[in-house]
Each structure stands twice: as C-alpha cells, then as structure tokens.
GROMACS .gro file of C-alpha atoms in nm:
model
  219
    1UNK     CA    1  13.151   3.589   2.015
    2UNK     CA    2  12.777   3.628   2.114
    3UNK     CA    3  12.524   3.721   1.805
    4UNK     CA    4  12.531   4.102   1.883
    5UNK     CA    5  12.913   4.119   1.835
    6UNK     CA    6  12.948   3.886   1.506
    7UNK     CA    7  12.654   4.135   1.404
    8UNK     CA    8  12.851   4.428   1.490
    9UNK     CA    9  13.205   4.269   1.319
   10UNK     CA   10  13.041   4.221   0.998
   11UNK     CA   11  12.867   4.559   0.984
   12UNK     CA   12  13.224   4.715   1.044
   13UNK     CA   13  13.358   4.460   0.788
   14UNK     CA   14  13.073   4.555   0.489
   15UNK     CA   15  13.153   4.915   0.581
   16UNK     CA   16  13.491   4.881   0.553
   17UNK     CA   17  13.495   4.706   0.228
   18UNK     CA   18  13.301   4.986   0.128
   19UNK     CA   19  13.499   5.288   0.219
   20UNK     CA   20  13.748   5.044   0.026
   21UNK     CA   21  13.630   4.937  -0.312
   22UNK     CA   22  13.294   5.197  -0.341
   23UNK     CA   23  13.325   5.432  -0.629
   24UNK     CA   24  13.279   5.835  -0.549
   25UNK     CA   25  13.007   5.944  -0.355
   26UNK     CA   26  12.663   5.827  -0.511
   27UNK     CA   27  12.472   6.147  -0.668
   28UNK     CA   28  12.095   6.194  -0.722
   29UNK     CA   29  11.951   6.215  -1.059
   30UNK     CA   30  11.602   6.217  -1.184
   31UNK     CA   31  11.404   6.295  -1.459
   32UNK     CA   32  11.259   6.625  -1.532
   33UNK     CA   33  11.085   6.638  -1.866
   34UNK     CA   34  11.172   6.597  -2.205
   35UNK     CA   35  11.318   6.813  -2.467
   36UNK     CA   36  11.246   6.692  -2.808
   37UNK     CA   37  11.474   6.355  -2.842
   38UNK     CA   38  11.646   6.502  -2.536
   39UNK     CA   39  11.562   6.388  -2.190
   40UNK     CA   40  11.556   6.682  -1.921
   41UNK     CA   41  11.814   6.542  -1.632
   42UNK     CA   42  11.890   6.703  -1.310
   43UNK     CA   43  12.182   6.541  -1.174
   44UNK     CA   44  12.314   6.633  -0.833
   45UNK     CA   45  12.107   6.944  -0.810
   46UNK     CA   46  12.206   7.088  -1.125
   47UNK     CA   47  12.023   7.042  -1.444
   48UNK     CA   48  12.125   6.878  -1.735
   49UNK     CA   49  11.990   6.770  -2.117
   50UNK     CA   50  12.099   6.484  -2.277
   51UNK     CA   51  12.051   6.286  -2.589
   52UNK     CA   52  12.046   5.917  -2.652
   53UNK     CA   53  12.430   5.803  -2.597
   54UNK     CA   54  12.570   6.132  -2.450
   55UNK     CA   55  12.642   6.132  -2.107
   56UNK     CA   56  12.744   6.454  -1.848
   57UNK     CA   57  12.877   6.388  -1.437
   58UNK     CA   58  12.910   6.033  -1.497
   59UNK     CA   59  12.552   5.962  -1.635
   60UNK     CA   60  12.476   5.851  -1.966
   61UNK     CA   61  12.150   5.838  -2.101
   62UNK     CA   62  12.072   5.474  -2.280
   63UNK     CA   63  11.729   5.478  -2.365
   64UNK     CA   64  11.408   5.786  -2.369
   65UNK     CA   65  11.009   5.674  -2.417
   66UNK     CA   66  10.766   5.878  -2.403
   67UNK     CA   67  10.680   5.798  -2.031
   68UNK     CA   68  11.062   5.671  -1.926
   69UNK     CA   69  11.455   5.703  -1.940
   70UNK     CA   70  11.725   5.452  -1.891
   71UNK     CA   71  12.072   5.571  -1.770
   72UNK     CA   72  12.379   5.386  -1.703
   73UNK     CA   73  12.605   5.519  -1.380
   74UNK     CA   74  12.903   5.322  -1.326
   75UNK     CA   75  12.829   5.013  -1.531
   76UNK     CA   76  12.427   5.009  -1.357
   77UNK     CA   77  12.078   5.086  -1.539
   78UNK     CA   78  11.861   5.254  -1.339
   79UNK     CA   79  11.461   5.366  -1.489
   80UNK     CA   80  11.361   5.711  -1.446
   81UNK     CA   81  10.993   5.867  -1.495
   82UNK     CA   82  10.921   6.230  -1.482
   83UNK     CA   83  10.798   6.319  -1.102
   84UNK     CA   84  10.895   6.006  -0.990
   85UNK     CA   85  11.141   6.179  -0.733
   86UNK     CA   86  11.539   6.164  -0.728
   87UNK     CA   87  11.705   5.782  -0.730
   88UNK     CA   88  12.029   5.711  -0.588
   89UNK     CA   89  12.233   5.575  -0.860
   90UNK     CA   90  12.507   5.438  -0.674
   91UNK     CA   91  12.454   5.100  -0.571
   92UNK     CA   92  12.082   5.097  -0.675
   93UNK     CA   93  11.871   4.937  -0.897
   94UNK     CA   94  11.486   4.938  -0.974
   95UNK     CA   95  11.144   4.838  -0.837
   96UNK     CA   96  11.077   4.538  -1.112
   97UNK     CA   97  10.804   4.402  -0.886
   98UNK     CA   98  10.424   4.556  -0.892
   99UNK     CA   99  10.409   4.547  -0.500
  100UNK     CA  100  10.593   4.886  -0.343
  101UNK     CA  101  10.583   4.803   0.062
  102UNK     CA  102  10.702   4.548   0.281
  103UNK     CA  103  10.625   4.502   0.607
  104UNK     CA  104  10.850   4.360   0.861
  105UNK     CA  105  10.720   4.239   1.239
  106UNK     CA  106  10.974   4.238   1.493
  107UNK     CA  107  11.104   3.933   1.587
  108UNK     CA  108  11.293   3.794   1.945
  109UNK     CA  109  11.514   4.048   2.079
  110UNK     CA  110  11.303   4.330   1.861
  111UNK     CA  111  11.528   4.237   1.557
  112UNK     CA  112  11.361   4.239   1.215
  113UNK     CA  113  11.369   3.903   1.049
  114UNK     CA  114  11.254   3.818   0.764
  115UNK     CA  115  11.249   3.558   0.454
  116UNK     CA  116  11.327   3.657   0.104
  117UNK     CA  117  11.557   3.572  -0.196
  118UNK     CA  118  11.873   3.642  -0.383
  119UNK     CA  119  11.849   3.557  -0.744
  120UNK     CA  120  11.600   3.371  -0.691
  121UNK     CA  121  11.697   3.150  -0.399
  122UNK     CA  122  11.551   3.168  -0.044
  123UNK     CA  123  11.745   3.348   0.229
  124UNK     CA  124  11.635   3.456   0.574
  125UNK     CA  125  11.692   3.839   0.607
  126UNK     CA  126  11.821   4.041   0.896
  127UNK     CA  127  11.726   4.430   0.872
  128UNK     CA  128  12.062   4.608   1.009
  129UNK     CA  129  12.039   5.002   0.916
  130UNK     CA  130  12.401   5.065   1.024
  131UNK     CA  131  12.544   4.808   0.745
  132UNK     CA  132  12.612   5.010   0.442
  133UNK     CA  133  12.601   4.689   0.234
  134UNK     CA  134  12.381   4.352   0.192
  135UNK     CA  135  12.656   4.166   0.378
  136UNK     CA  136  12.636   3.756   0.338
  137UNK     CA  137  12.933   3.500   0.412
  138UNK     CA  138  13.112   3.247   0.145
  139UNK     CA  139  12.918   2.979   0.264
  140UNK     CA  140  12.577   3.112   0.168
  141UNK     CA  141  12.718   3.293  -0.124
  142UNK     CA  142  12.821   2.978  -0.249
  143UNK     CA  143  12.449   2.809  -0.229
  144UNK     CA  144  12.302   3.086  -0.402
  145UNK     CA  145  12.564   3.040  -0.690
  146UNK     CA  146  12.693   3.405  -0.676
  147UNK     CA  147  13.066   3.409  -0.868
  148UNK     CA  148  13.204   3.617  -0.540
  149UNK     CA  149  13.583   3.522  -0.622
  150UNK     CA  150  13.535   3.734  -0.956
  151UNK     CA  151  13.426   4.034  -0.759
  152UNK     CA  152  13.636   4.355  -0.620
  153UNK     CA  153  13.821   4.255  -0.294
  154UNK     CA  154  13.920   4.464  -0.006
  155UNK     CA  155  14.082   4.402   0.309
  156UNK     CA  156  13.838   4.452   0.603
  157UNK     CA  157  13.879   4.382   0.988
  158UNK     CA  158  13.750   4.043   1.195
  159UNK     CA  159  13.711   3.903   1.532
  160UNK     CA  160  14.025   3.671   1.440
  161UNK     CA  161  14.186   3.998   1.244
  162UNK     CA  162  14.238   4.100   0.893
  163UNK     CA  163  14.032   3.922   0.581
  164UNK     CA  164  13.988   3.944   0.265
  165UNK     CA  165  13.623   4.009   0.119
  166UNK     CA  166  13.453   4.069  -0.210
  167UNK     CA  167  13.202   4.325  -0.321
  168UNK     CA  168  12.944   4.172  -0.595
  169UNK     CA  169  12.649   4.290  -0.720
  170UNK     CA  170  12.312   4.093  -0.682
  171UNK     CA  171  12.124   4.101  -0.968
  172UNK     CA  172  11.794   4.038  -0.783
  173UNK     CA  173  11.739   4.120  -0.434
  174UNK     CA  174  11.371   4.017  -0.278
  175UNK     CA  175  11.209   4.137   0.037
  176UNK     CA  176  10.830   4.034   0.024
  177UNK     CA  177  10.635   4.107  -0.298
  178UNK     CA  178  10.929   4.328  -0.372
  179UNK     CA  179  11.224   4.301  -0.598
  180UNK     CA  180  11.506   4.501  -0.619
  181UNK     CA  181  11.772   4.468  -0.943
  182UNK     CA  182  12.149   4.570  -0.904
  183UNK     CA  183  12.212   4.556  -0.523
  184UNK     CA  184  12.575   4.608  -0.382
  185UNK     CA  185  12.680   4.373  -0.146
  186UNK     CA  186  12.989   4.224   0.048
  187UNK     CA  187  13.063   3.838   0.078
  188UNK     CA  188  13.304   3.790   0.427
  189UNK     CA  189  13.499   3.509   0.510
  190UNK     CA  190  13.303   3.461   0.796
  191UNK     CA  191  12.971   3.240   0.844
  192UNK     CA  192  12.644   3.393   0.886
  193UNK     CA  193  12.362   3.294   1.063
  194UNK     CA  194  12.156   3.562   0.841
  195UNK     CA  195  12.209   3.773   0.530
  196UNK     CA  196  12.228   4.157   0.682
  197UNK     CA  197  11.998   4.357   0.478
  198UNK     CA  198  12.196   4.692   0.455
  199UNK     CA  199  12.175   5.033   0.289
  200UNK     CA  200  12.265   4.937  -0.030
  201UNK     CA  201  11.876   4.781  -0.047
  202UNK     CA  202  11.715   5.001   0.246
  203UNK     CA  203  11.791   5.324   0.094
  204UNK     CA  204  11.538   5.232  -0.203
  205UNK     CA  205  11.278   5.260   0.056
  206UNK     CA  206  11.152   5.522   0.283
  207UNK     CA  207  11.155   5.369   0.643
  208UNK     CA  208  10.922   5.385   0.874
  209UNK     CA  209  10.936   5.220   1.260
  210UNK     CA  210  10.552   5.218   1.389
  211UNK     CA  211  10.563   5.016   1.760
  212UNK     CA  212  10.713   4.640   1.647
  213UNK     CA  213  10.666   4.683   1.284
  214UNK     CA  214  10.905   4.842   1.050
  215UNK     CA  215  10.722   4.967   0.675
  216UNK     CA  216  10.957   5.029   0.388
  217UNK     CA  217  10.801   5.227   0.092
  218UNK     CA  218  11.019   5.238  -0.230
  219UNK     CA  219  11.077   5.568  -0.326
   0.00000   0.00000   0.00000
C-alpha cells in the first residue's frame, strides 16, 4: 500500500475508533461573567450559573478567580476567561504555552510536515484535517512511553482487516512554540511513518491555508 492509502486507512481507522469509544457530541461552553461566587456559563447556547462544585449538562465548575474558571467535562479541565470565545470541551485541552500561532510550510507532495512533541518527546507531525483524532501506531506509542494498553479499545478497519486500537489521551501535545494539554488520540496496530495531527488538536486553532503555508491561530 502506497503512502496515500496507509494515510487514508488510518484516517478511517482513528475515525472509526471514534464513532466507537467518543462520548456524546462535544458542546461549547464559555464564560460569560461572574455572579458573586457564581461563574456566568453558557453551555451549548443556553446560559447557565454555577457555583464552585455544582455542575449542569455535564459541566462542573472546579475552580472561579477573578479573571478565570476551571471546569471539568468528562474527566478533562479546560480554563475559561470572560470574552475569550466558546471552547470545545470534548477532546480539548488548553493553550499552556505563551506563543498562539504556528506556521506550517508545505512540504513534497504539498503535505504539511512538521516536527513537534508528545509529552515531551520529539515526533515528526503530519497535518491530516479529515482524521478526527491524533492517530500514532504502537511502535511510536511505545517510545514516547504512553500506557496505550490501559486505554479504551475499539475495533476499527485495516488494509489486512479488522484491529483492535486504543483511544488515550496525551497529556501534552506540541506543534511549534505551542502546547496543547488533554489531546484525544488513537494508537493502531499499524506502523506509521508520521503521527497524523487530527481534529482532536486542529480544532483548537482557527485554520488558515495562504498559497504553501498553512497558519493555525488558537482560538
């Protein structure tokens, strides 16, 4: 199988795994304002006020500053700041990094390559918007010491037919100067020339193609 098709198999396998072992639909929630020692929500379009330790759709409110909240949706933290625009909780972590923009040349064959890290250890990065996860195989998942037999498993589809793989979450994802916390991501039986960077990392960022460079602003 030529590079194109293992790329496409393992985008069908991460989306798979996904449909699979995902929880509901992700929802957007952000922070309005504050109330008092209530933190002004709006969750999935609808408003909502919460106190430290109650939660409402899912979301439970950890932690309220004066300039900051910290909810939990489905066992993930995510920071909010008034007018700092709706997060996806689902599969998402924060910004921890001071930089907020990576740019990414294209590379042979107008693919975007580029280096990065996992935890902390180097990978080489392969942009692919139709992956809905960060897809990497048992080999590399290995090297980067990521416990991939303790996550969620679901059956997905290969070249040499059905597999088992394992959704984990990354605690640190890096493209750049940026860091991402919390990333979703599916480890495949299969190896892997390149980690696919899917849409469990891209949709922290608004994209934007100019000629052979690709720009991703975090939201």
């Amino acid at each position: 199988m030529n590079a194109a098709g293992r790329r496409q198999a393992l985008r069908i396998a991460a989306t798979l795994l996904a449909a699979a072992v995902l929880p509901a639909a992700a929802q957007d929630v952000s922070l309005a304002g504050q109330m008092g020692r209530k933190a002004l929500l709006v969750i999935g379009g609808q408003p909502v006020t919460l106190a430290v330790g109650e939660s409402a759709r899912g979301v439970k409110l950890l932690q309220l500053d004066a300039d900051a909240a910290v909810v939990e949706v489905g066992g993930q933290r995510l920071v909010l700041r008034p007018g700092g625009g709706t997060s996806r909780v689902a599969g998402s972590g924060g910004v921890v990094s001071g930089a907020r923009e990576i740019v990414i040349p294209a590379g042979p064959g107008g693919h975007f390559v580029t280096q990065g890290a996992i935890n902390g250890r180097p990978v080489n990065f392969m942009v692919d918007t139709g992956a809905t996860l960060i897809a990497l195989g048992q080999a590399d998942a290995e090297r980067l010491g990521i416990a991939w037999r303790n996550g969620e498993p679901g059956l997905v589809q290969t070249a040499n037919g059905t597999a088992t793989a394992h959704r984990v979450t990354l605690s640190r994802v890096r493209v750049g100067e940026v860091e991402i916390t919390h990333v979703q991501a599916v480890v495949v039986p299969q190896a892997m020339p390149m980690v696919l960077l899917g849409n469990s990392f891209l949709s922290r960022f608004k994209m934007q193609r100019d000629s052979d460079v690709l720009r991703l602003e975090a939201r």
